[in-house]
Coordinates of C-alpha atoms and ligand atoms in Angstrom, one line a residue:
Chain L
M22 CA 53.9 109.6 117.4
S23 CA 56.1 111.3 115.7
I24 CA 58.9 109.7 114.1
R25 CA 61.2 111.3 116.7
E26 CA 59.4 110.5 119.3
A27 CA 58.8 106.6 117.7
Q28 CA 63.2 106.5 118.1
A29 CA 63.7 107.7 121.4
S30 CA 61.0 105.1 123.1
A31 CA 61.9 102.1 120.9
P32 CA 65.6 101.4 122.4
S33 CA 64.2 102.5 126.0
A34 CA 61.2 100.3 125.8
A35 CA 63.2 97.4 124.2
R36 CA 65.4 97.8 126.9
R37 CA 62.9 97.4 129.7
R38 CA 61.1 94.1 128.0
G39 CA 64.2 92.9 128.1
L40 CA 64.6 93.7 132.1
S41 CA 61.2 93.1 133.3
P42 CA 61.9 88.6 132.0
R43 CA 65.0 88.4 133.6
M44 CA 63.9 89.9 136.9
G45 CA 61.3 87.1 137.2
D46 CA 64.0 84.4 135.5
W47 CA 66.4 85.1 138.1
T48 CA 63.8 84.6 141.3
V49 CA 63.4 81.4 139.6
R50 CA 66.9 80.7 139.2
L51 CA 67.7 81.7 142.3
G52 CA 65.0 80.0 144.2
S53 CA 65.6 76.5 143.2
I54 CA 69.0 76.6 143.9
A55 CA 67.4 77.6 147.3
V56 CA 65.1 75.0 147.5
V57 CA 67.9 72.1 146.6
L58 CA 69.7 73.8 149.0
L59 CA 67.4 73.7 152.2
V60 CA 66.5 69.5 150.7
W61 CA 69.5 68.9 151.1
E62 CA 70.7 70.3 154.3
F63 CA 67.6 68.5 155.9
L64 CA 68.0 65.2 154.4
A65 CA 71.9 65.1 154.6
P66 CA 72.4 64.2 158.7
S67 CA 70.4 61.0 157.2
W68 CA 73.5 59.6 155.2
N69 CA 76.9 58.9 155.9
P70 CA 78.6 62.0 156.7
L71 CA 81.8 60.5 155.2
I72 CA 79.9 61.0 151.7
I73 CA 77.9 63.3 152.3
R74 CA 77.6 66.3 154.3
P75 CA 75.7 69.5 154.8
P76 CA 75.3 72.7 152.9
S77 CA 76.0 74.0 156.1
A78 CA 79.4 72.2 156.7
I79 CA 80.5 72.9 153.4
A80 CA 80.0 77.1 154.0
V81 CA 82.3 76.6 157.2
A82 CA 84.9 74.5 155.8
F83 CA 84.9 77.2 153.2
V84 CA 85.4 79.8 155.5
E85 CA 88.6 77.9 156.9
L86 CA 90.2 77.2 153.6
V87 CA 89.5 81.2 153.0
E88 CA 91.9 81.8 156.6
S89 CA 94.1 79.5 156.0
G90 CA 95.1 81.2 152.6
E91 CA 94.4 77.0 150.7
L92 CA 91.7 78.4 148.5
Q93 CA 93.1 81.5 147.2
T94 CA 96.6 80.4 146.3
A95 CA 94.9 76.7 144.5
L96 CA 92.4 79.2 142.7
L97 CA 95.2 81.9 141.5
T98 CA 96.9 78.2 140.1
S99 CA 94.6 77.6 138.4
L100 CA 93.5 80.4 137.2
R101 CA 96.7 81.4 134.9
A102 CA 96.3 78.0 133.8
F103 CA 93.0 78.5 132.8
V104 CA 93.3 81.7 131.4
G105 CA 96.6 81.2 129.8
G106 CA 95.3 78.2 127.6
F107 CA 91.7 79.8 127.0
I108 CA 93.4 82.6 125.2
I109 CA 95.9 80.8 123.4
A110 CA 93.5 78.9 122.2
V111 CA 90.7 81.3 121.4
V112 CA 93.4 82.9 119.0
I113 CA 94.4 80.1 117.7
G114 CA 91.2 78.5 117.4
V115 CA 89.7 82.1 115.7
F116 CA 93.0 81.8 113.1
L117 CA 92.8 78.5 111.9
G118 CA 89.0 78.8 111.6
V119 CA 89.1 81.8 109.8
V120 CA 92.1 80.8 107.6
T121 CA 90.4 76.9 107.0
G122 CA 86.5 78.2 106.6
R123 CA 88.2 80.9 103.7
W124 CA 91.2 79.1 101.7
R125 CA 90.0 75.6 100.3
T126 CA 93.8 74.7 100.5
A127 CA 94.4 75.4 104.0
F128 CA 91.2 73.9 104.9
N129 CA 92.9 70.6 103.0
A130 CA 96.0 70.8 105.2
F131 CA 94.1 71.6 108.3
D132 CA 91.3 68.9 108.6
P133 CA 93.1 65.4 108.3
L134 CA 95.0 66.5 111.6
V135 CA 91.8 68.4 113.1
S136 CA 89.6 65.5 112.9
A137 CA 92.2 63.1 114.0
L138 CA 92.9 64.9 117.3
Y139 CA 89.4 65.9 117.6
S140 CA 88.2 62.3 117.4
V141 CA 90.6 61.2 120.1
P142 CA 89.3 61.7 124.3
S143 CA 91.5 65.3 124.5
V144 CA 91.8 63.1 128.5
A145 CA 93.7 60.7 126.9
L146 CA 96.5 63.3 125.6
I147 CA 96.9 64.6 128.9
P148 CA 99.5 62.7 130.0
I149 CA 101.6 62.8 126.9
I150 CA 100.9 66.5 127.6
G151 CA 102.5 66.4 130.4
F152 CA 105.4 64.6 129.4
M153 CA 106.0 66.9 126.4
F154 CA 106.3 70.0 129.1
K155 CA 108.2 68.3 131.5
Y156 CA 105.5 68.1 134.3
Q157 CA 107.5 71.6 134.9
G158 CA 105.6 74.9 136.1
D159 CA 101.9 76.1 134.4
A160 CA 103.0 75.0 130.9
P161 CA 102.1 71.2 130.7
R162 CA 98.3 72.6 132.5
V163 CA 98.2 75.7 130.1
A164 CA 98.9 73.7 126.8
A165 CA 96.1 71.4 128.3
V166 CA 93.4 73.7 129.0
A167 CA 94.2 74.8 125.2
L168 CA 94.0 71.8 123.8
F169 CA 90.4 70.8 125.4
C170 CA 89.5 75.0 124.6
V171 CA 90.4 75.3 120.7
F172 CA 88.2 72.9 119.0
P173 CA 85.6 74.1 119.1
V174 CA 86.6 78.1 118.7
L175 CA 88.1 76.3 115.4
I176 CA 85.4 74.4 114.1
N177 CA 82.8 77.1 114.9
T178 CA 85.2 80.0 113.4
Q179 CA 85.5 78.1 110.6
Q180 CA 81.5 77.3 110.1
G181 CA 80.7 81.2 110.8
V182 CA 83.2 82.3 108.2
R183 CA 81.5 79.8 105.4
N184 CA 77.9 80.5 106.3
V185 CA 78.4 84.3 105.1
D186 CA 75.2 85.4 103.1
R187 CA 75.7 84.9 99.7
G188 CA 73.3 87.7 99.7
L189 CA 75.9 90.4 101.4
L190 CA 78.6 88.6 99.7
E191 CA 77.0 90.0 96.4
V192 CA 75.3 93.5 98.0
A193 CA 79.9 94.1 98.1
R194 CA 80.6 92.7 94.8
A195 CA 77.7 95.6 93.4
F196 CA 79.4 97.5 95.4
N197 CA 82.7 97.3 94.7
T198 CA 84.5 96.3 98.4
S199 CA 88.0 95.3 98.5
E200 CA 89.1 92.3 100.1
R201 CA 90.3 93.9 102.9
R202 CA 87.0 95.2 103.4
L203 CA 85.1 92.3 102.5
W204 CA 86.4 90.6 105.3
T205 CA 85.5 93.5 107.7
D206 CA 82.0 94.5 106.7
V207 CA 81.0 91.1 105.8
I208 CA 83.0 88.0 106.9
L209 CA 84.2 88.5 110.3
P210 CA 80.6 90.6 112.1
S211 CA 78.8 87.6 110.0
A212 CA 81.1 84.7 112.1
T213 CA 81.5 86.5 115.3
P214 CA 77.6 84.8 116.7
F215 CA 79.3 81.2 115.7
V216 CA 83.1 82.4 117.5
L217 CA 81.4 83.3 120.2
A218 CA 79.2 80.4 120.3
G219 CA 82.4 78.4 120.3
I220 CA 84.0 80.3 123.1
R221 CA 80.8 79.7 124.8
L222 CA 81.2 75.7 124.7
A223 CA 85.5 76.6 125.0
I224 CA 85.0 77.6 129.0
G225 CA 83.1 74.5 130.0
R226 CA 85.8 72.1 127.9
G227 CA 88.2 74.4 129.2
L228 CA 87.6 73.8 132.9
I229 CA 87.0 69.9 132.7
G230 CA 90.8 70.2 130.9
M231 CA 92.4 72.0 134.0
I232 CA 90.9 69.7 136.6
V233 CA 92.1 66.3 134.7
A234 CA 95.5 68.3 134.2
E235 CA 95.4 68.9 138.0
F236 CA 94.3 65.5 138.9
L237 CA 97.2 63.9 136.6
I238 CA 99.8 66.2 135.8
G239 CA 100.5 69.5 138.1
L240 CA 98.7 67.9 141.9
V241 CA 98.5 71.9 142.3
G242 CA 95.4 73.9 142.0
L243 CA 91.6 73.5 142.8
G244 CA 91.9 69.7 141.4
Y245 CA 94.5 68.9 143.8
L246 CA 92.4 70.8 146.5
I247 CA 89.6 67.7 145.6
I248 CA 91.9 65.7 145.9
Q249 CA 93.4 65.8 148.8
Y250 CA 90.6 66.3 150.5
G251 CA 88.7 63.6 148.9
N252 CA 91.4 61.5 149.8
V253 CA 91.3 61.9 154.1
F254 CA 87.3 62.2 153.2
R255 CA 86.7 66.0 154.4
M256 CA 83.9 65.8 152.0
D257 CA 82.8 69.0 153.3
R258 CA 86.5 70.4 151.6
A259 CA 86.9 68.5 149.1
F260 CA 83.1 70.7 147.7
V261 CA 84.6 73.9 148.9
P262 CA 86.9 74.1 145.5
V263 CA 84.3 72.0 143.1
I264 CA 81.9 74.8 143.7
T265 CA 84.6 77.3 143.1
V266 CA 85.1 75.9 140.5
A267 CA 81.4 75.9 139.1
A268 CA 81.7 79.8 139.9
M269 CA 84.4 79.9 137.4
G270 CA 82.4 78.6 134.7
I271 CA 79.6 81.3 136.1
V272 CA 82.0 84.1 135.8
F273 CA 83.3 83.7 132.8
M274 CA 80.1 82.6 131.2
G275 CA 78.8 86.5 132.3
L276 CA 82.1 87.9 131.3
I277 CA 81.6 86.5 127.8
Q278 CA 78.0 87.7 127.4
W279 CA 78.3 91.0 128.5
L280 CA 81.7 90.8 125.6
E281 CA 79.2 90.1 123.3
G282 CA 76.4 93.0 124.4
R283 CA 79.9 94.7 123.5
V284 CA 81.4 93.4 120.0
A285 CA 78.1 92.5 119.0
P286 CA 75.3 94.9 120.3
W287 CA 73.2 93.9 116.9
L288 CA 72.5 90.3 118.6
R289 CA 71.0 91.9 121.5
R290 CA 67.4 91.6 119.2
E291 CA 67.0 87.8 120.8
Q292 CA 66.1 88.8 124.0
Chain Q
M29 CA 64.7 108.9 68.2
A30 CA 66.4 111.8 70.0
T31 CA 67.2 110.7 73.7
P32 CA 70.5 108.9 73.6
I33 CA 70.7 105.2 75.1
R34 CA 72.7 104.4 78.1
I35 CA 72.5 100.9 78.7
S36 CA 72.2 98.5 75.6
V37 CA 71.8 94.6 75.7
E38 CA 72.8 93.3 72.4
H39 CA 72.2 89.8 71.6
V40 CA 72.5 88.8 75.7
T41 CA 72.5 84.7 76.3
K42 CA 72.6 83.6 79.7
R43 CA 72.8 79.9 80.7
F44 CA 73.2 78.7 84.1
A45 CA 74.0 74.9 85.3
A46 CA 76.9 74.0 83.0
G47 CA 74.9 75.5 79.7
A48 CA 71.4 72.7 80.7
V49 CA 69.0 76.4 81.8
T50 CA 68.4 78.7 79.4
V51 CA 67.4 81.8 81.0
F52 CA 67.7 84.5 78.0
E53 CA 68.6 84.1 74.8
D54 CA 70.0 86.2 72.2
L55 CA 68.1 89.4 74.5
D56 CA 67.9 92.9 73.3
L57 CA 67.0 95.7 75.4
A58 CA 67.7 99.6 75.5
V59 CA 67.6 101.8 78.4
R60 CA 67.2 105.5 77.2
D61 CA 69.0 108.5 79.4
G62 CA 66.8 109.5 82.0
E63 CA 64.2 107.2 81.5
A64 CA 62.3 105.1 84.2
L65 CA 62.0 101.4 82.6
C66 CA 60.6 98.7 84.2
I67 CA 60.8 95.1 83.2
L68 CA 57.9 93.2 83.7
G69 CA 57.8 89.5 83.5
P70 CA 56.5 86.5 85.4
S71 CA 58.8 84.7 88.4
G72 CA 61.4 83.0 87.7
C73 CA 61.7 84.9 84.0
G74 CA 65.2 85.4 84.6
K75 CA 64.5 88.9 86.1
T76 CA 67.2 89.1 88.3
T77 CA 69.3 87.7 86.3
L78 CA 69.4 89.7 83.5
L79 CA 69.3 93.1 86.5
R80 CA 72.7 91.0 87.9
C81 CA 74.2 91.0 84.5
M82 CA 73.6 94.4 83.6
H83 CA 75.5 95.7 86.7
G84 CA 78.2 92.7 86.4
L85 CA 77.3 90.1 89.3
A86 CA 77.0 87.8 87.0
E87 CA 78.6 86.8 83.3
I88 CA 77.1 86.1 79.9
D89 CA 77.4 83.5 77.8
A90 CA 77.1 85.9 74.5
G91 CA 76.1 88.8 72.9
R92 CA 77.3 92.0 75.3
I93 CA 75.9 94.8 77.6
V94 CA 77.5 98.3 77.4
I95 CA 76.9 101.0 79.3
D96 CA 77.4 104.3 78.5
G97 CA 80.1 103.1 75.7
V98 CA 81.7 100.6 78.1
E99 CA 81.1 96.9 78.1
V100 CA 80.1 95.4 81.4
R101 CA 82.4 93.3 82.9
A102 CA 82.3 93.3 86.9
P103 CA 80.2 96.2 88.5
S104 CA 80.9 99.2 88.6
R105 CA 80.8 102.6 90.3
K106 CA 78.5 104.4 88.2
V107 CA 75.4 101.7 89.1
A108 CA 74.1 101.0 92.3
M109 CA 71.9 98.0 92.8
V110 CA 68.8 98.2 95.3
F111 CA 68.0 94.5 96.4
Q112 CA 64.9 92.6 96.8
H113 CA 66.2 91.1 99.7
F114 CA 67.3 94.3 101.0
G115 CA 71.1 93.1 101.9
L116 CA 71.7 95.6 104.5
M117 CA 74.5 94.3 106.8
P118 CA 72.5 93.4 110.7
W119 CA 75.8 94.3 112.2
K120 CA 76.1 98.0 110.0
R121 CA 73.2 100.7 112.0
V122 CA 71.0 102.5 109.5
R123 CA 73.7 105.3 108.8
E124 CA 76.7 103.1 108.6
N125 CA 74.7 101.3 105.8
V126 CA 73.6 104.2 103.8
A127 CA 77.5 105.8 104.0
Y128 CA 78.7 101.6 103.1
G129 CA 78.8 102.1 99.2
L130 CA 80.7 105.8 100.0
E131 CA 82.9 104.6 102.2
L132 CA 83.9 101.9 99.3
A133 CA 84.2 104.8 96.9
R134 CA 87.1 105.8 99.4
I135 CA 85.0 109.1 99.5
P136 CA 86.7 112.0 102.2
R137 CA 84.7 111.5 105.4
A138 CA 83.1 115.3 105.6
T139 CA 81.1 114.7 102.2
I140 CA 79.8 111.2 103.0
D141 CA 78.8 112.5 106.2
E142 CA 76.4 115.7 104.6
R143 CA 75.2 112.7 101.8
V144 CA 74.0 110.3 104.5
E145 CA 72.6 112.6 106.3
H146 CA 70.9 114.3 102.7
Y147 CA 69.7 110.9 101.4
I148 CA 68.6 109.4 105.2
E149 CA 66.6 112.5 105.0
M150 CA 64.9 111.7 101.7
V151 CA 63.4 108.3 102.0
G152 CA 62.7 109.7 105.2
L153 CA 64.5 108.3 107.9
R154 CA 65.5 111.3 110.3
G155 CA 65.9 109.9 113.4
F156 CA 66.4 106.5 112.9
E157 CA 70.4 106.7 111.8
R158 CA 71.7 104.8 115.3
A159 CA 68.4 102.2 114.9
Y160 CA 70.0 98.4 114.2
P161 CA 68.1 96.7 110.9
Y162 CA 66.2 94.7 113.0
A163 CA 65.0 97.3 114.6
L164 CA 63.3 98.2 112.1
S165 CA 59.7 96.9 109.7
G166 CA 60.5 96.0 106.0
G167 CA 59.9 98.6 104.5
M168 CA 62.1 100.8 106.6
Q169 CA 65.0 98.1 105.7
Q170 CA 64.3 99.2 101.8
R171 CA 64.4 102.9 102.6
V172 CA 67.8 102.0 104.0
G173 CA 68.7 100.5 101.1
L174 CA 67.2 102.3 98.4
A175 CA 69.3 105.5 100.7
R176 CA 72.5 103.6 100.2
A177 CA 72.3 102.7 97.2
L178 CA 70.8 107.2 96.5
A179 CA 73.7 108.3 98.3
V180 CA 76.6 107.3 95.8
E181 CA 74.5 109.6 93.4
P182 CA 74.9 107.3 90.4
D183 CA 74.6 107.2 86.9
V184 CA 72.1 104.1 86.8
L185 CA 69.7 102.9 89.4
L186 CA 68.8 99.2 89.0
M187 CA 66.0 97.9 91.4
D188 CA 65.4 94.3 91.6
E189 CA 61.6 94.4 92.9
P190 CA 62.4 96.3 95.6
F191 CA 59.1 96.7 97.0
G192 CA 58.6 93.0 96.1
S193 CA 58.4 91.5 100.0
L194 CA 56.4 94.6 101.7
D195 CA 52.7 94.4 102.7
A196 CA 50.3 96.3 100.1
L197 CA 50.2 99.5 102.3
T198 CA 54.0 99.9 103.1
R199 CA 54.5 99.1 99.0
E200 CA 52.4 101.7 98.0
V201 CA 54.0 104.4 100.1
L202 CA 57.5 103.4 99.0
Q203 CA 56.0 103.5 95.6
N204 CA 55.2 107.1 95.7
E205 CA 58.3 108.0 97.5
L206 CA 60.1 106.4 95.0
L207 CA 57.9 109.0 92.4
R208 CA 58.3 111.8 93.9
I209 CA 62.5 111.1 94.2
Y210 CA 62.3 110.3 90.6
Q211 CA 60.7 113.6 90.1
E212 CA 62.7 115.4 91.7
R213 CA 65.8 114.4 90.3
P214 CA 64.9 112.2 87.2
R215 CA 67.9 109.2 86.9
T216 CA 68.3 106.2 84.1
M217 CA 66.6 103.6 86.3
V218 CA 65.6 100.0 85.7
F219 CA 62.9 98.9 87.8
I220 CA 62.0 95.1 87.7
T221 CA 58.5 93.8 89.5
H222 CA 55.7 91.1 88.6
S223 CA 53.5 93.6 89.4
I224 CA 51.4 95.1 85.8
E225 CA 50.4 98.2 88.3
E226 CA 53.4 98.6 89.7
A227 CA 55.2 98.6 85.9
I228 CA 52.8 101.3 84.3
A229 CA 53.2 103.5 87.8
L230 CA 56.2 104.0 87.5
G231 CA 58.1 103.9 84.1
D232 CA 58.0 105.4 81.3
R233 CA 58.5 102.2 79.0
V234 CA 57.4 98.9 80.4
V235 CA 59.2 95.8 78.6
V236 CA 57.2 92.5 78.9
L237 CA 59.3 89.2 78.9
S238 CA 58.0 85.9 78.2
S239 CA 58.7 83.1 80.7
R240 CA 62.0 80.8 80.1
P241 CA 64.0 81.1 78.2
A242 CA 62.7 85.3 78.3
R243 CA 62.1 87.2 75.1
V244 CA 60.9 90.7 74.8
R245 CA 57.3 90.0 74.1
E246 CA 56.4 93.9 73.7
V247 CA 57.6 97.1 74.9
I248 CA 55.1 99.4 75.9
S249 CA 55.3 103.5 76.8
V250 CA 53.1 104.2 79.6
D251 CA 52.3 107.7 78.1
I252 CA 51.0 109.5 81.4
E253 CA 52.5 112.8 82.7
R254 CA 54.1 113.1 85.0
P255 CA 54.0 114.0 88.5
R256 CA 52.1 110.9 89.4
T257 CA 51.1 109.2 92.0
M258 CA 49.5 106.2 92.4
A259 CA 46.7 106.9 92.7
S260 CA 46.3 109.6 90.0
V261 CA 48.0 106.7 87.6
I262 CA 45.3 104.3 88.6
A263 CA 42.5 107.4 87.8
H264 CA 44.2 108.3 84.6
D265 CA 42.2 107.4 81.5
R266 CA 45.5 105.2 80.1
F267 CA 45.8 103.0 82.7
V268 CA 42.7 100.8 82.2
D269 CA 43.8 100.0 78.4
L270 CA 47.4 100.2 79.3
R271 CA 46.9 97.7 82.4
D272 CA 45.3 95.2 80.0
R273 CA 47.9 95.2 77.5
C274 CA 50.5 94.4 79.5
S275 CA 48.5 92.0 81.7
R276 CA 47.4 90.2 78.2
L277 CA 51.3 89.8 77.4
V278 CA 52.1 88.7 80.5
L279 CA 49.4 86.2 80.5
D280 CA 50.1 84.9 77.1
R281 CA 46.9 85.6 75.7
P282 CA 46.6 87.4 72.3
A283 CA 45.0 90.8 72.1
A284 CA 41.0 90.3 72.2
Ligands
ADP328 N1 73.0 81.2 90.7 C1 72.1 80.3 90.0 N2 72.3 79.1 89.6 C2 71.5 78.2 89.0 N3 70.4 78.8 88.0 C3 69.8 80.0 88.6 C4 70.9 81.1 89.4 N4 70.3 81.6 89.2 C5 68.8 81.8 89.1 N5 69.2 80.8 88.6 C6 67.7 80.5 87.1 O1 67.6 80.9 86.6 C7 65.8 81.1 86.2 C8 66.0 82.7 86.5 O2 65.8 83.2 87.9 P1 65.9 84.5 88.5 O3 66.3 85.6 87.2 O4 66.6 84.8 90.1 O5 64.1 84.6 88.0 P2 63.2 86.0 88.4 O6 63.9 87.0 89.1 O7 63.0 86.7 87.4 O8 62.2 85.5 89.8 C9 65.1 80.6 87.8 O9 65.1 79.5 86.9 C10 66.4 80.1 88.4 O10 66.0 78.9 88.8
MG329 MG1 64.1 88.0 91.3

């Protein structure tokens, strides 16, 4: 095989190798969900219907909530808070992470504050956030999501910036890099996988923040739907927003995965 | 001696750990214009450190290092380095890695493209321009490292055990390629190695260092004509004698 043929076939072979196990993965994943749903469906009637309803009843409730428009309204409200808070957290987290990761003075200035805020359970701050934003509109819930999301992004970014391969820093110096090029060629790309890992953690935490804020501050969105139907023992309906939140998590994780392939294609080797 | 001196290392001392570790002391060394000088020494004797000092990547504690009449203080664009650990940016494709030094030197884009293509061809990486380093074997990665250094067309090429981490077969292929590249257009080159065979085959002269603190034990002229290949060097009448001299020096044994 000539060098050129090797190059032409190498990426497609890698892609094929990447794809076929993933198909297998999906069969197992979907299969296991199907098994759980089946067992649930057949065991549910033997439990108290006030506590557990079968998946089929939840499916019916889902259609009802969509037809009445309640689910869409709640989802939109939740999404606004989640996306807003998430974006704010990523911007602040990456910025502070880069600054504190690179400059010792900045680290010393921010670390006590960050450590203090990080060690308080974020949930405990939600009522305070509600009060601070006068319980008005999306703002308190956006802030709550941002609070939940910001620390994993900040801390991961900080680690990423600090963990730059010293060998590569020396290469950059040997080729007479400017400070600006050092950032764009070495520090930022090398921190990217850390930042993305932080963002992935932030998605999970942000959804928690979103729901808790809806419980405690807004009485709107998917969180409120859960409470509303839980209080009247409509477990079939209460489950619908729960599943919707789970779906949000999956969609956002997928989005980040896709983004990773775009901004950091060199990481594809892990597949 | 007719050939001018390109690099001179004069009474150089280098210490680490706040002076507790002396890597070398009062070291003297001269690299002639256009020659391939191999520095041979046991592992840990300070070869990498010496090369880093020559490139201004590490400060020296006494003495001075002069390249083309200018004392070395920081990395110069006239000098390029090939690293033992390859030092490729995993997020850059082959051609971006090769273009790296040229971009930093603010060379016009058209010239960069031309040179990148030329040196990729020279190191035998045609067709791999768009590959990421992870998709390349060690030998191919170091070809990229070599192309990146050659692309800036340096006056001096510093090479720190560039083939040290490669398997024996790949190493020989790359040694031969380097011989070919050097022989097509000789340029001042300092090549560090702990392989006696490699030092003799690639070098016009071989500097043998002692273990730490490193001193120059001897400078051996390799009187084997070019063009050479690894095979032609090893088959040469002079090879066994040169190898024995080097190995006695490296192993610290007096001549028999
Ligand atoms: N940055 C450093 N800080 C402290 N000690 C170092 C540093 N770099 C190298 N050394 C020490 O200097 C000695 C020589 O190292 P090095 O130049 O890498 O040797 P070689 O390349 O010949 O194997 C070793 O003992 C090593 O531990
Ligand atoms: Mg070394």
